[in-house]
């Protein structure tokens, strides 16, 4: 159920995106309000990641509105886009950690480049704080190749948290992880929301993740949101495509 | 040119692709110059990349330069001996090394070692979304990754070229001194009496042009890599092939232009 009394901080309206002949998003509408975790649920290849990449300006929509924190993303110039990106944390599906850097350097990198004149002690404190928040302080001097998949995801999230974003965008946070690690990542997403007061869009095809982390679910099928609401509201339906998604996910 | 079914002929498609690639290459180069002179320089990263380039190629260039100098001297001796002109060997070898061999040998080795490494590194960063991660962290990946590598190769490769020339002359000296018993002082005197400022200047210009070419081609291929690991391999391979092709074209142009200034 959407909150109509407040202005959404992410407003997606009639959004279209295609790649060549392939229409991926076909008129998507979604409002996200401050402080809520919205899960975008759908099968692989339905354009979920495309949607959040448009929100950070990595891709541009063919038509429609992608408005974040009151600004239309596609209309921002380079410096405005940079300012907006500082307020958004983006956790990549494959973590996208910098291979040639240690965990410490991975976390320092965005910080020292975006917050000038920090002392060594301030940088160390910021790095250690976010690593503690994701429970991986002991990995500080390791390189990404020495980390497990779950640890990489956590470090990826820590790297986004170091800039204290208002909005978090998680791209398949539990993909490729074992069930126990998935639960830990789900808990971490909820902790981040509580501790850092973030608003989040979580892209996933994992129903357990959706149920555990989403205040609201938006179901993306064939390029449009077919249902939005709480987990129970979305899946309390006789619509065959949604039921089959639900059944298949739990069989998996 | 279209087939009767309306589909483009393979040749036409390839031609379109080639022209589009050239256009995109120039756009990429334009962006390089725009970004290079905007904001603060990533000096530390440039120094790091210069060191990496030098470190990667030094051993191979030492070996190749030395052997080239030695073999070239050895192979040239019989022809000069026919005219009783073996005393000209140091001059002949130094002209060959300074005017052509040092620059070409360094450029071809660097295209293989440095160009492929830049292409593969940036390609891998592209397909694993590390470049996107920089962008969404409000960091300019073009400035940090591309500008630094191109500047570093433009600085490091001329230096390597000078080094290659010296090592080549050392190889030539070893051969000459073992065969003719020429002293170092005589060798140096003879080697440099035929070398002009134009030769050294032209060679330096070649080094800068080749360094820039290797850097920009490697970065372009890597930065625009697609299709997973296959794309990384393609980026590394194309970096070497295209760099070498352009280096030979540049060699011809620079030699033609420099000959114009020769009396």
Tab-separated table of C-alpha atoms in Angstrom, chain A:
chain	number	residue	atom	x	y	z
A	1	UNK	CA	0.000	0.000	0.000
A	2	UNK	CA	1.538	3.293	-1.056
A	3	UNK	CA	1.746	6.269	1.248
A	4	UNK	CA	-0.197	9.017	-0.472
A	5	UNK	CA	0.347	11.684	2.205
A	6	UNK	CA	4.077	12.106	1.498
A	7	UNK	CA	6.092	12.932	-1.603
A	8	UNK	CA	7.928	9.900	-2.950
A	9	UNK	CA	11.722	10.232	-2.985
A	10	UNK	CA	11.881	7.920	-5.999
A	11	UNK	CA	9.210	8.401	-8.607
A	12	UNK	CA	9.178	6.204	-11.673
A	13	UNK	CA	6.480	6.993	-14.143
A	14	UNK	CA	5.604	5.439	-17.494
A	15	UNK	CA	9.182	4.284	-17.994
A	16	UNK	CA	10.150	2.570	-21.236
A	17	UNK	CA	13.452	0.987	-22.140
A	18	UNK	CA	14.413	-1.309	-24.969
A	19	UNK	CA	17.641	-2.796	-26.297
A	20	UNK	CA	17.382	-3.097	-30.062
A	21	UNK	CA	14.227	-5.043	-30.793
A	22	UNK	CA	13.885	-6.226	-27.219
A	23	UNK	CA	11.435	-4.188	-25.146
A	24	UNK	CA	12.507	-4.581	-21.535
A	25	UNK	CA	10.501	-1.999	-19.625
A	26	UNK	CA	7.071	-1.205	-21.050
A	27	UNK	CA	5.611	1.621	-19.017
A	28	UNK	CA	6.764	1.021	-15.473
A	29	UNK	CA	5.284	3.021	-12.586
A	30	UNK	CA	6.586	2.975	-9.011
A	31	UNK	CA	6.760	5.390	-6.083
A	32	UNK	CA	9.165	4.796	-3.216
A	33	UNK	CA	8.735	6.729	0.027
A	34	UNK	CA	11.377	7.721	2.555
A	35	UNK	CA	12.332	4.982	4.980
A	36	UNK	CA	10.772	2.027	3.181
A	37	UNK	CA	12.332	-1.006	1.587
A	38	UNK	CA	10.666	-1.789	-1.712
A	39	UNK	CA	11.411	-5.129	-3.307
A	40	UNK	CA	11.224	-5.387	-7.096
A	41	UNK	CA	10.499	-9.021	-7.712
A	42	UNK	CA	10.585	-10.818	-10.999
A	43	UNK	CA	12.172	-13.527	-13.066
A	44	UNK	CA	15.686	-13.176	-14.437
A	45	UNK	CA	15.913	-11.048	-17.576
A	46	UNK	CA	12.761	-9.033	-16.926
A	47	UNK	CA	14.589	-5.697	-16.629
A	48	UNK	CA	14.793	-5.353	-12.851
A	49	UNK	CA	18.480	-4.381	-12.889
A	50	UNK	CA	17.871	-2.085	-15.866
A	51	UNK	CA	15.366	-0.202	-13.727
A	52	UNK	CA	17.827	0.625	-10.937
A	53	UNK	CA	20.629	1.340	-13.394
A	54	UNK	CA	18.398	4.032	-14.874
A	55	UNK	CA	17.964	5.490	-11.382
A	56	UNK	CA	21.735	6.055	-11.015
A	57	UNK	CA	22.254	7.215	-14.583
A	58	UNK	CA	24.183	4.142	-15.755
A	59	UNK	CA	21.486	3.690	-18.403
A	60	UNK	CA	19.063	6.170	-19.896
A	61	UNK	CA	15.388	5.430	-20.455
A	62	UNK	CA	13.819	5.695	-23.886
A	63	UNK	CA	10.894	7.624	-22.417
A	64	UNK	CA	9.163	8.276	-19.118
A	65	UNK	CA	10.198	9.740	-15.785
A	66	UNK	CA	12.883	8.484	-13.395
A	67	UNK	CA	12.875	11.046	-10.624
A	68	UNK	CA	15.178	10.608	-7.621
A	69	UNK	CA	15.197	13.032	-4.681
A	70	UNK	CA	13.241	15.517	-6.744
A	71	UNK	CA	15.552	15.435	-9.784
A	72	UNK	CA	14.912	13.842	-13.154
A	73	UNK	CA	18.022	11.673	-13.577
A	74	UNK	CA	18.233	11.812	-17.374
A	75	UNK	CA	18.237	15.627	-17.319
A	76	UNK	CA	21.122	16.040	-14.873
A	77	UNK	CA	24.475	17.350	-16.060
A	78	UNK	CA	27.698	15.620	-15.054
A	79	UNK	CA	28.198	17.527	-11.825
A	80	UNK	CA	24.548	17.219	-10.759
A	81	UNK	CA	24.625	13.495	-11.486
A	82	UNK	CA	27.767	13.182	-9.368
A	83	UNK	CA	26.031	14.950	-6.472
A	84	UNK	CA	23.015	12.681	-6.793
A	85	UNK	CA	25.166	9.555	-6.912
A	86	UNK	CA	26.771	10.556	-3.612
A	87	UNK	CA	23.339	10.116	-2.036
A	88	UNK	CA	22.764	6.691	-3.555
A	89	UNK	CA	24.478	3.457	-2.609
A	90	UNK	CA	24.493	0.778	-5.290
A	91	UNK	CA	25.249	-2.806	-4.311
A	92	UNK	CA	26.122	-4.826	-7.422
A	93	UNK	CA	25.026	-8.379	-8.078
A	94	UNK	CA	28.632	-9.570	-8.287
A	95	UNK	CA	29.810	-7.091	-5.649
A	96	UNK	CA	32.124	-5.366	-8.190
A	97	UNK	CA	34.951	-5.038	-5.684
A	98	UNK	CA	38.196	-3.637	-7.102
A	99	UNK	CA	40.348	-6.741	-7.554
A	100	UNK	CA	43.671	-4.975	-7.304
A	101	UNK	CA	42.862	-3.345	-3.957
A	102	UNK	CA	42.591	-4.697	-0.424
A	103	UNK	CA	39.298	-4.423	1.456
A	104	UNK	CA	40.631	-1.315	3.226
A	105	UNK	CA	41.564	0.314	-0.097
A	106	UNK	CA	38.207	-0.656	-1.628
A	107	UNK	CA	36.446	1.224	1.148
A	108	UNK	CA	38.843	4.171	1.266
A	109	UNK	CA	38.704	4.711	-2.481
A	110	UNK	CA	35.251	6.343	-2.769
A	111	UNK	CA	35.713	8.130	0.546
A	112	UNK	CA	38.983	9.944	-0.124
A	113	UNK	CA	37.878	10.877	-3.613
A	114	UNK	CA	34.576	12.372	-2.530
A	115	UNK	CA	35.310	13.797	0.911
A	116	UNK	CA	38.377	16.018	0.712
A	117	UNK	CA	40.807	16.854	3.522
A	118	UNK	CA	40.150	13.824	5.697
A	119	UNK	CA	42.917	12.884	8.122
A	120	UNK	CA	44.346	9.358	8.202
A	121	UNK	CA	42.624	8.764	11.556
A	122	UNK	CA	39.236	9.861	10.182
A	123	UNK	CA	39.608	7.592	7.157
A	124	UNK	CA	40.584	4.627	9.345
A	125	UNK	CA	37.669	5.277	11.679
A	126	UNK	CA	35.167	5.457	8.807
A	127	UNK	CA	36.503	2.248	7.263
A	128	UNK	CA	36.452	0.360	10.554
A	129	UNK	CA	32.952	1.605	11.406
A	130	UNK	CA	31.389	0.292	8.191
A	131	UNK	CA	33.334	-2.945	8.386
A	132	UNK	CA	32.036	-3.457	11.912
A	133	UNK	CA	28.529	-2.680	10.663
A	134	UNK	CA	28.771	-5.559	8.178
A	135	UNK	CA	30.636	-7.769	10.664
A	136	UNK	CA	33.840	-8.148	8.645
A	137	UNK	CA	36.461	-6.048	10.414
A	138	UNK	CA	38.861	-9.014	10.349
A	139	UNK	CA	39.034	-8.954	6.538
A	140	UNK	CA	40.399	-5.413	6.370
A	141	UNK	CA	43.749	-6.380	4.859
A	142	UNK	CA	42.516	-9.153	2.599
A	143	UNK	CA	42.058	-8.867	-1.155
A	144	UNK	CA	38.684	-9.706	-2.786
A	145	UNK	CA	39.961	-13.005	-4.201
A	146	UNK	CA	40.455	-14.251	-0.625
A	147	UNK	CA	36.835	-13.576	0.349
A	148	UNK	CA	33.792	-15.835	0.073
A	149	UNK	CA	30.749	-14.819	-2.006
A	150	UNK	CA	28.831	-13.689	1.085
A	151	UNK	CA	31.794	-11.710	2.390
A	152	UNK	CA	32.196	-10.005	-0.963
A	153	UNK	CA	28.518	-8.985	-0.909
A	154	UNK	CA	28.927	-7.563	2.583
A	155	UNK	CA	32.066	-5.638	1.643
A	156	UNK	CA	30.235	-4.335	-1.436
A	157	UNK	CA	27.470	-3.056	0.843
A	158	UNK	CA	30.059	-1.600	3.263
A	159	UNK	CA	31.686	0.272	0.375
A	160	UNK	CA	28.395	1.966	-0.428
A	161	UNK	CA	27.668	2.736	3.254
A	162	UNK	CA	30.931	4.597	3.748
A	163	UNK	CA	29.447	7.584	1.901
A	164	UNK	CA	26.337	7.457	4.128
A	165	UNK	CA	23.763	7.252	1.317
A	166	UNK	CA	20.106	8.186	1.692
A	167	UNK	CA	19.024	5.556	-0.807
A	168	UNK	CA	20.303	2.001	-1.207
A	169	UNK	CA	19.846	0.037	-4.406
A	170	UNK	CA	20.543	-3.673	-4.012
A	171	UNK	CA	20.931	-5.688	-7.212
A	172	UNK	CA	20.200	-9.367	-6.448
A	173	UNK	CA	21.785	-9.277	-2.979
A	174	UNK	CA	21.297	-12.992	-2.335
A	175	UNK	CA	22.009	-14.378	-5.801
A	176	UNK	CA	24.460	-17.263	-5.790
A	177	UNK	CA	24.635	-17.572	-2.004
A	178	UNK	CA	23.811	-20.520	0.240
A	179	UNK	CA	20.571	-20.311	2.305
A	180	UNK	CA	22.314	-19.435	5.578
A	181	UNK	CA	24.334	-16.635	3.984
A	182	UNK	CA	21.141	-15.418	2.282
A	183	UNK	CA	19.517	-15.052	5.698
A	184	UNK	CA	22.553	-13.133	6.964
A	185	UNK	CA	22.398	-10.783	3.980
A	186	UNK	CA	18.654	-10.265	4.539
A	187	UNK	CA	19.367	-9.374	8.164
A	188	UNK	CA	22.114	-7.014	7.076
A	189	UNK	CA	19.751	-5.213	4.668
A	190	UNK	CA	17.286	-4.691	7.521
A	191	UNK	CA	20.073	-3.554	9.869
A	192	UNK	CA	21.285	-1.049	7.288
A	193	UNK	CA	17.763	0.346	7.042
A	194	UNK	CA	17.523	0.752	10.833
A	195	UNK	CA	21.036	2.018	11.478
A	196	UNK	CA	21.587	4.264	8.461
A	197	UNK	CA	17.921	5.291	7.986
A	198	UNK	CA	18.072	4.406	4.314
A	199	UNK	CA	15.358	3.970	1.747
A	200	UNK	CA	15.968	0.979	-0.471
A	201	UNK	CA	14.988	-0.741	-3.665
A	202	UNK	CA	15.918	-4.406	-3.547
A	203	UNK	CA	16.022	-6.258	-6.831
A	204	UNK	CA	15.579	-9.972	-6.410
A	205	UNK	CA	13.953	-13.114	-7.702
A	206	UNK	CA	14.299	-14.734	-4.269
A	207	UNK	CA	10.974	-14.838	-2.406
A	208	UNK	CA	12.622	-15.441	0.973
A	209	UNK	CA	14.686	-12.302	0.527
A	210	UNK	CA	11.607	-10.399	-0.664
A	211	UNK	CA	9.574	-11.464	2.349
A	212	UNK	CA	12.356	-10.801	4.851
A	213	UNK	CA	13.428	-7.382	3.599
A	214	UNK	CA	10.501	-5.798	1.775
A	215	UNK	CA	8.009	-3.423	3.342
A	216	UNK	CA	6.380	-3.456	-0.054
A	217	UNK	CA	6.722	-5.734	-3.054
A	218	UNK	CA	6.394	-4.716	-6.691
A	219	UNK	CA	6.057	-7.644	-9.046
A	220	UNK	CA	7.608	-7.059	-12.476
A	221	UNK	CA	6.358	-9.323	-15.221
A	222	UNK	CA	6.749	-8.809	-18.968
A	223	UNK	CA	8.082	-5.280	-18.528
A	224	UNK	CA	5.360	-3.873	-16.256
A	225	UNK	CA	4.506	-3.999	-12.577
A	226	UNK	CA	1.566	-6.349	-12.409
A	227	UNK	CA	1.042	-6.109	-8.650
A	228	UNK	CA	2.249	-3.929	-5.788
A	229	UNK	CA	1.633	-4.241	-2.062
A	230	UNK	CA	2.749	-6.236	0.939
A	231	UNK	CA	4.048	-9.752	0.377
A	232	UNK	CA	0.689	-11.237	1.344
A	233	UNK	CA	-1.232	-8.804	-0.865
A	234	UNK	CA	0.903	-9.568	-3.894
A	235	UNK	CA	0.667	-13.329	-3.600
A	236	UNK	CA	-2.964	-13.547	-2.460
A	237	UNK	CA	-4.124	-13.923	-6.000
A	238	UNK	CA	-5.402	-16.477	-8.431
A	239	UNK	CA	-3.488	-14.926	-11.310
A	240	UNK	CA	-1.661	-17.825	-12.886
A	241	UNK	CA	1.651	-16.077	-13.746
A	242	UNK	CA	2.079	-14.858	-10.165
A	243	UNK	CA	1.060	-18.172	-8.642
A	244	UNK	CA	3.474	-20.039	-10.890
A	245	UNK	CA	6.305	-17.687	-9.923
A	246	UNK	CA	5.505	-18.293	-6.247
A	247	UNK	CA	5.255	-22.076	-6.625
A	248	UNK	CA	8.393	-22.350	-8.729
A	249	UNK	CA	10.389	-20.240	-6.260
A	250	UNK	CA	9.453	-22.414	-3.310
A	251	UNK	CA	10.051	-25.649	-5.200
A	252	UNK	CA	13.509	-24.281	-5.990
